[in-house]
PDB file of C-alpha atoms in Angstrom:
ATOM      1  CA  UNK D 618      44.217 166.079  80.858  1.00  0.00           C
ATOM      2  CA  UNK D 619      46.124 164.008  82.598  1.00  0.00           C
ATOM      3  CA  UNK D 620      44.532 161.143  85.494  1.00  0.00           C
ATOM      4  CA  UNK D 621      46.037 161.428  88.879  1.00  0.00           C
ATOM      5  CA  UNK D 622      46.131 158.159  91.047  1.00  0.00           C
ATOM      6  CA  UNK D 623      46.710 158.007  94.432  1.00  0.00           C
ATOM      7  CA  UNK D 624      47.509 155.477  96.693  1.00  0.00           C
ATOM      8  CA  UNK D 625      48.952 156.203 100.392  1.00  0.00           C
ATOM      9  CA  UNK D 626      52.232 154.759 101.406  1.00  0.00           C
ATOM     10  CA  UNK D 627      52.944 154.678 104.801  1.00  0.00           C
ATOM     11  CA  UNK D 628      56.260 156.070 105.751  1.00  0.00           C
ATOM     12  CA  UNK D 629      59.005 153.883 107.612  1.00  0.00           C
ATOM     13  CA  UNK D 630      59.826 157.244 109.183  1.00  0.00           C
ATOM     14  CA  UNK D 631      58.307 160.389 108.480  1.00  0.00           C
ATOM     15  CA  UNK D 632      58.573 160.791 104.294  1.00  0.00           C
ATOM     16  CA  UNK D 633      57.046 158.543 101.743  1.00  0.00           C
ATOM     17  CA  UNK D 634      60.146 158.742  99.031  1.00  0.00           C
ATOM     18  CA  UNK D 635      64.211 158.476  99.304  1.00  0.00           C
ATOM     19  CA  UNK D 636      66.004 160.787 100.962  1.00  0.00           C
ATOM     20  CA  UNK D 637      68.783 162.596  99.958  1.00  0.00           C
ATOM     21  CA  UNK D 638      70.799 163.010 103.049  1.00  0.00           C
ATOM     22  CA  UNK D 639      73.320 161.186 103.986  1.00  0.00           C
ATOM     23  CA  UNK D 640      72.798 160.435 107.551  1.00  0.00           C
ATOM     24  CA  UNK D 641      74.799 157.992 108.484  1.00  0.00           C
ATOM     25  CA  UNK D 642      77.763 160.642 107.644  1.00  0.00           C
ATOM     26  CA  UNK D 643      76.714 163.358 109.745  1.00  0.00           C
ATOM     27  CA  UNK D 644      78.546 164.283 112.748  1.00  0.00           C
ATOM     28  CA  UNK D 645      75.924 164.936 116.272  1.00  0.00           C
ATOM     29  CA  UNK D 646      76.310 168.897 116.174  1.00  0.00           C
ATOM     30  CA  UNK D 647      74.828 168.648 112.973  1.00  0.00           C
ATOM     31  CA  UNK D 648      72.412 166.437 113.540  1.00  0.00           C
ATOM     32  CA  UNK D 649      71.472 168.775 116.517  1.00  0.00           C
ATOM     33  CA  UNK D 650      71.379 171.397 115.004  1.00  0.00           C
ATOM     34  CA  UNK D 651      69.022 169.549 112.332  1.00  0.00           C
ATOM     35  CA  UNK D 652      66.224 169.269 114.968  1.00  0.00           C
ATOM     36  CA  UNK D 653      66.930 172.273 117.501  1.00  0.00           C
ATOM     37  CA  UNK D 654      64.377 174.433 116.237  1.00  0.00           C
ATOM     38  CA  UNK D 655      62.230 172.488 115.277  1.00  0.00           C
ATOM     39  CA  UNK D 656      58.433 172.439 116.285  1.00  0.00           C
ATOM     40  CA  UNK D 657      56.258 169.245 116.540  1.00  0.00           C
ATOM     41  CA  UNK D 658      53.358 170.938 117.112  1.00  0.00           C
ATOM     42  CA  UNK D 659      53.890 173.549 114.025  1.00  0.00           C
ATOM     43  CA  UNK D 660      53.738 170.810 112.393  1.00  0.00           C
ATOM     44  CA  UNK D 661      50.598 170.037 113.319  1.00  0.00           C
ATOM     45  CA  UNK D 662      49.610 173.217 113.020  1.00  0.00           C
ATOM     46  CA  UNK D 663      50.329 173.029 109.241  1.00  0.00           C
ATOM     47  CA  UNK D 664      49.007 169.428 108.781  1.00  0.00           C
ATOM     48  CA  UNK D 665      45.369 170.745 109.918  1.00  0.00           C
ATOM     49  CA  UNK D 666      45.859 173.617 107.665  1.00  0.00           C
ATOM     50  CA  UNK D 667      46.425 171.305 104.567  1.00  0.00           C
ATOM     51  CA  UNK D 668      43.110 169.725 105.874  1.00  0.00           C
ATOM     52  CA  UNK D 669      41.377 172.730 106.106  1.00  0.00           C
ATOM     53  CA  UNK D 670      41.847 173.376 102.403  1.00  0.00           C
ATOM     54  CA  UNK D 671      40.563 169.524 101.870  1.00  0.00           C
ATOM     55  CA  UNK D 672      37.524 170.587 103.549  1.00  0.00           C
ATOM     56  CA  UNK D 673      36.838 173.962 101.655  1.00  0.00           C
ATOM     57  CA  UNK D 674      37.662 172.324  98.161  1.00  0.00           C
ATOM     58  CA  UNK D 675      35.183 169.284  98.940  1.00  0.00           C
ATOM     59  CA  UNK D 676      33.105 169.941 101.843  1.00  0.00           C
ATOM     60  CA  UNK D 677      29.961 170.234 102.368  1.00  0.00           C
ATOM     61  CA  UNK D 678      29.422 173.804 101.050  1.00  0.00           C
ATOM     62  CA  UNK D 679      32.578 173.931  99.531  1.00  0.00           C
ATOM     63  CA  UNK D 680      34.462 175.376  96.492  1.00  0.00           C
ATOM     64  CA  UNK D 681      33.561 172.096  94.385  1.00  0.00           C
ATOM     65  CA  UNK D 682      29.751 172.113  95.385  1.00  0.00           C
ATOM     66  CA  UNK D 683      29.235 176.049  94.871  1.00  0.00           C
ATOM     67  CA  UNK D 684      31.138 175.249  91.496  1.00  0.00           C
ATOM     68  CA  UNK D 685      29.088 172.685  90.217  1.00  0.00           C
ATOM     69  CA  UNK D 686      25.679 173.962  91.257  1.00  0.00           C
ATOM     70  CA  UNK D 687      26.481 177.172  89.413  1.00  0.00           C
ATOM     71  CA  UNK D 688      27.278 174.747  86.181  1.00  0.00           C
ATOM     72  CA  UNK D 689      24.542 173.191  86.504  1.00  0.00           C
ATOM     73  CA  UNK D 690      21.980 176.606  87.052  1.00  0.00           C
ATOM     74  CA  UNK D 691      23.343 177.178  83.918  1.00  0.00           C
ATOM     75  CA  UNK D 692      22.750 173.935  81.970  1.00  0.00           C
ATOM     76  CA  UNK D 693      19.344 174.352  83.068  1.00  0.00           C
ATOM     77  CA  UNK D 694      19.222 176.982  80.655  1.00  0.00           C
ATOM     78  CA  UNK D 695      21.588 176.378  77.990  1.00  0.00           C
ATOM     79  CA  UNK D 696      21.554 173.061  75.388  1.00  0.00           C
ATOM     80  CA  UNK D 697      23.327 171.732  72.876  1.00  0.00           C
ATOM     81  CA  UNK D 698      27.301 171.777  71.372  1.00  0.00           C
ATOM     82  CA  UNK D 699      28.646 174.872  73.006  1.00  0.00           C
ATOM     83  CA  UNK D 700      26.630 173.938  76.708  1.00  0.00           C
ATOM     84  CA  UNK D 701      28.223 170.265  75.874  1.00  0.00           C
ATOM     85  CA  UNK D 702      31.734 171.964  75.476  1.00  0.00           C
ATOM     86  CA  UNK D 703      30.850 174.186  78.464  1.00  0.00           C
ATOM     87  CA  UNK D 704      29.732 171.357  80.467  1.00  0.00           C
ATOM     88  CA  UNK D 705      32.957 168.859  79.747  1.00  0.00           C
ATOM     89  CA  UNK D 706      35.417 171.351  80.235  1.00  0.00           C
ATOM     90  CA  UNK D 707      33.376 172.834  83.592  1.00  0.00           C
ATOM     91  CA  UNK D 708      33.972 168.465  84.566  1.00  0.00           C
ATOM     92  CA  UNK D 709      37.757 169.183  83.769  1.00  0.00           C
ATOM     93  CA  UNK D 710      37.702 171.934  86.245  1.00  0.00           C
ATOM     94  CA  UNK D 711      35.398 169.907  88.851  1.00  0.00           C
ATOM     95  CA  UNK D 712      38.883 167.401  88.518  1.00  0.00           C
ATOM     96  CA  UNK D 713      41.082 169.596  89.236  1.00  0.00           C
ATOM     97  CA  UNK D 714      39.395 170.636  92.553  1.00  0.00           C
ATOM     98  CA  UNK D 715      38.792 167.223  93.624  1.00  0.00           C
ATOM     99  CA  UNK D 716      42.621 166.392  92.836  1.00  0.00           C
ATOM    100  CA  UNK D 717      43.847 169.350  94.730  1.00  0.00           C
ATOM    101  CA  UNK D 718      42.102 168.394  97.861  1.00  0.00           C
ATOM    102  CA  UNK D 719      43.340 164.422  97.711  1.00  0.00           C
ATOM    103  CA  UNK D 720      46.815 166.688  97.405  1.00  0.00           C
ATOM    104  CA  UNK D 721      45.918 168.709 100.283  1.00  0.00           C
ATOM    105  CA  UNK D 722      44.314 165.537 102.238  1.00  0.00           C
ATOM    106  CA  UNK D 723      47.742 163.619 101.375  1.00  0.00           C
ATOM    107  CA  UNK D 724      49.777 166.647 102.368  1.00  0.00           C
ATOM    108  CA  UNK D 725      48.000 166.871 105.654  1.00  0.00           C
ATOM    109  CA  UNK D 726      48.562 162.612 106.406  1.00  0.00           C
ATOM    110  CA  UNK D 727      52.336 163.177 105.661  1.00  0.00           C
ATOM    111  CA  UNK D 728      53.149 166.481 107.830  1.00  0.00           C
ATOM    112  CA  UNK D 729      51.014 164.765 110.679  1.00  0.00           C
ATOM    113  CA  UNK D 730      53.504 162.149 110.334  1.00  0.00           C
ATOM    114  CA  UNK D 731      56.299 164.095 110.111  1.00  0.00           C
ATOM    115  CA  UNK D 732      55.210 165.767 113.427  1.00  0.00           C
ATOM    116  CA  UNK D 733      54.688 162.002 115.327  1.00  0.00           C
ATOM    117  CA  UNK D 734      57.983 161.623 113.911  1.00  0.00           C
ATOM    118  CA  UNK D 735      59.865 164.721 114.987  1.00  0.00           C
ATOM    119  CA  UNK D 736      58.159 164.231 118.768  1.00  0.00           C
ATOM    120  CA  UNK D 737      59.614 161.137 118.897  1.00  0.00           C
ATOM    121  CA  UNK D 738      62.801 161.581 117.908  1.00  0.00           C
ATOM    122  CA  UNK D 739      63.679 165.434 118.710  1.00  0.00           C
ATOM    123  CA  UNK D 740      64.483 164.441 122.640  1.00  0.00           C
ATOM    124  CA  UNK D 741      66.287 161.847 121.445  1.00  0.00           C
ATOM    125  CA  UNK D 742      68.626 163.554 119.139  1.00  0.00           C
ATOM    126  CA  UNK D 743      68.838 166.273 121.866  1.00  0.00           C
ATOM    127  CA  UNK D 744      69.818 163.657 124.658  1.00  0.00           C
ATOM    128  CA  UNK D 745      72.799 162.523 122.699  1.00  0.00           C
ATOM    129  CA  UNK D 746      76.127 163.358 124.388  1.00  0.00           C
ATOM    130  CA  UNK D 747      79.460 163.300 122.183  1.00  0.00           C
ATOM    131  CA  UNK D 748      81.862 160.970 124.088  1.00  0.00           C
ATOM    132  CA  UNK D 749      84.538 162.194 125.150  1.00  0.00           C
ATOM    133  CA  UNK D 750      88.232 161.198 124.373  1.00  0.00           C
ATOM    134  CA  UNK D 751      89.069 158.402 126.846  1.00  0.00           C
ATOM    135  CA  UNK D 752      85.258 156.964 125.951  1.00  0.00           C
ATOM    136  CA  UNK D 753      85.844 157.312 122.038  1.00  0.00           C
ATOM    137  CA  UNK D 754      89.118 155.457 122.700  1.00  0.00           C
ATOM    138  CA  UNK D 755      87.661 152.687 125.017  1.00  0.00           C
ATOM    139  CA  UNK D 756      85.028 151.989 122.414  1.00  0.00           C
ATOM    140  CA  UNK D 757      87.928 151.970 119.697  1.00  0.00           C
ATOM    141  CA  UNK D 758      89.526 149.103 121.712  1.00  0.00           C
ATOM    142  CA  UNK D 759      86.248 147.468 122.314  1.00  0.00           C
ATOM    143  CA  UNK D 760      85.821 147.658 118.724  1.00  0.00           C
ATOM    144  CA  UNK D 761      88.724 145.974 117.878  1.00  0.00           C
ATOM    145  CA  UNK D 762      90.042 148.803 116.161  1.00  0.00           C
ATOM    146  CA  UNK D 763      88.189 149.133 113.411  1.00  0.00           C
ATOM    147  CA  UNK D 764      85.521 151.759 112.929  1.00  0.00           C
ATOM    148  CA  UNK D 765      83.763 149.545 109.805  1.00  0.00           C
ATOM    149  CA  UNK D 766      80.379 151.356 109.348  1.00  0.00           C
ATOM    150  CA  UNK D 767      79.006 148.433 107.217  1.00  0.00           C
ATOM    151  CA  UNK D 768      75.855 148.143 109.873  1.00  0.00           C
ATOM    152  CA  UNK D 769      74.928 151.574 108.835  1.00  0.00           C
ATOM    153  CA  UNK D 770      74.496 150.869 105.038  1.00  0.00           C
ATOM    154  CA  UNK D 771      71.881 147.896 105.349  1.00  0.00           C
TER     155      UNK D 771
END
């Protein structure tokens, strides 16, 4: 059986691991169109479901204390190898509950994240304004020129 660790990482936006997307190299309709439907508070909505299964795995009166107190009612009447074997893989199970609500606990930190995240930045996104050609090329002279995205890559 395999030992799960977990350990919270706070995300520097609203994911804990590497992206895949390319940003940087998206034009603003797409980027737009990226956030237009999306819905902060559905979000939410989902994080506190992912909670809600933490607190029926582990709760009080939960899936993991019904569980065990039926393993035990039974140990109470049952001894020796086979109850042993019973009772070790019964802890195996026991695991796997309590690892599927840190999963769901986790999963409900992250999409409550995600949801600060999106609030913040969905008007933003949505206030951009594509410049138009005279402002594209005054910020071309301005810029010298060049159009070096180096900034974007650090």
């Amino acid at each position: 059986m395999t030992d799960y660790e977990y350990s919270y990482t706070p995300p520097n936006m609203c994911y804990a691991g590497e992206h895949q997307t390319n940003f940087a190299s998206l034009d603003m309709n797409t980027m737009k169109a990226m956030v237009a439907a999306a819905n902060p508070d559905e979000v939410k909505r989902v994080a506190a479901g992912w909670s809600n299964v933490h607190s029926q795995l582990v709760g009080d009166g939960g899936v993991l204390k019904v569980f065990t107190s039926a393993v035990d009612e039974v140990l109470q009447h049952w001894e020796g190898e086979a109850a042993r074997r019973f009772k070790a893989e019964a802890d195996k199970i026991a695991k796997k509950i309590r690892d599927g609500a840190e999963y769901a606990r986790y999963t409900s930190i992250a999409m409550n994240n995600a949801a600060a995240v999106l609030a913040e930045i969905k008007p933003q996104v949505e206030a951009m304004e594509a410049p138009n050609k005279l402002e594209s090329g005054l910020d071309w002279l301005g810029d010298g020129g060049s159009r070096s995205d180096e900034n974007l890559k650090k």
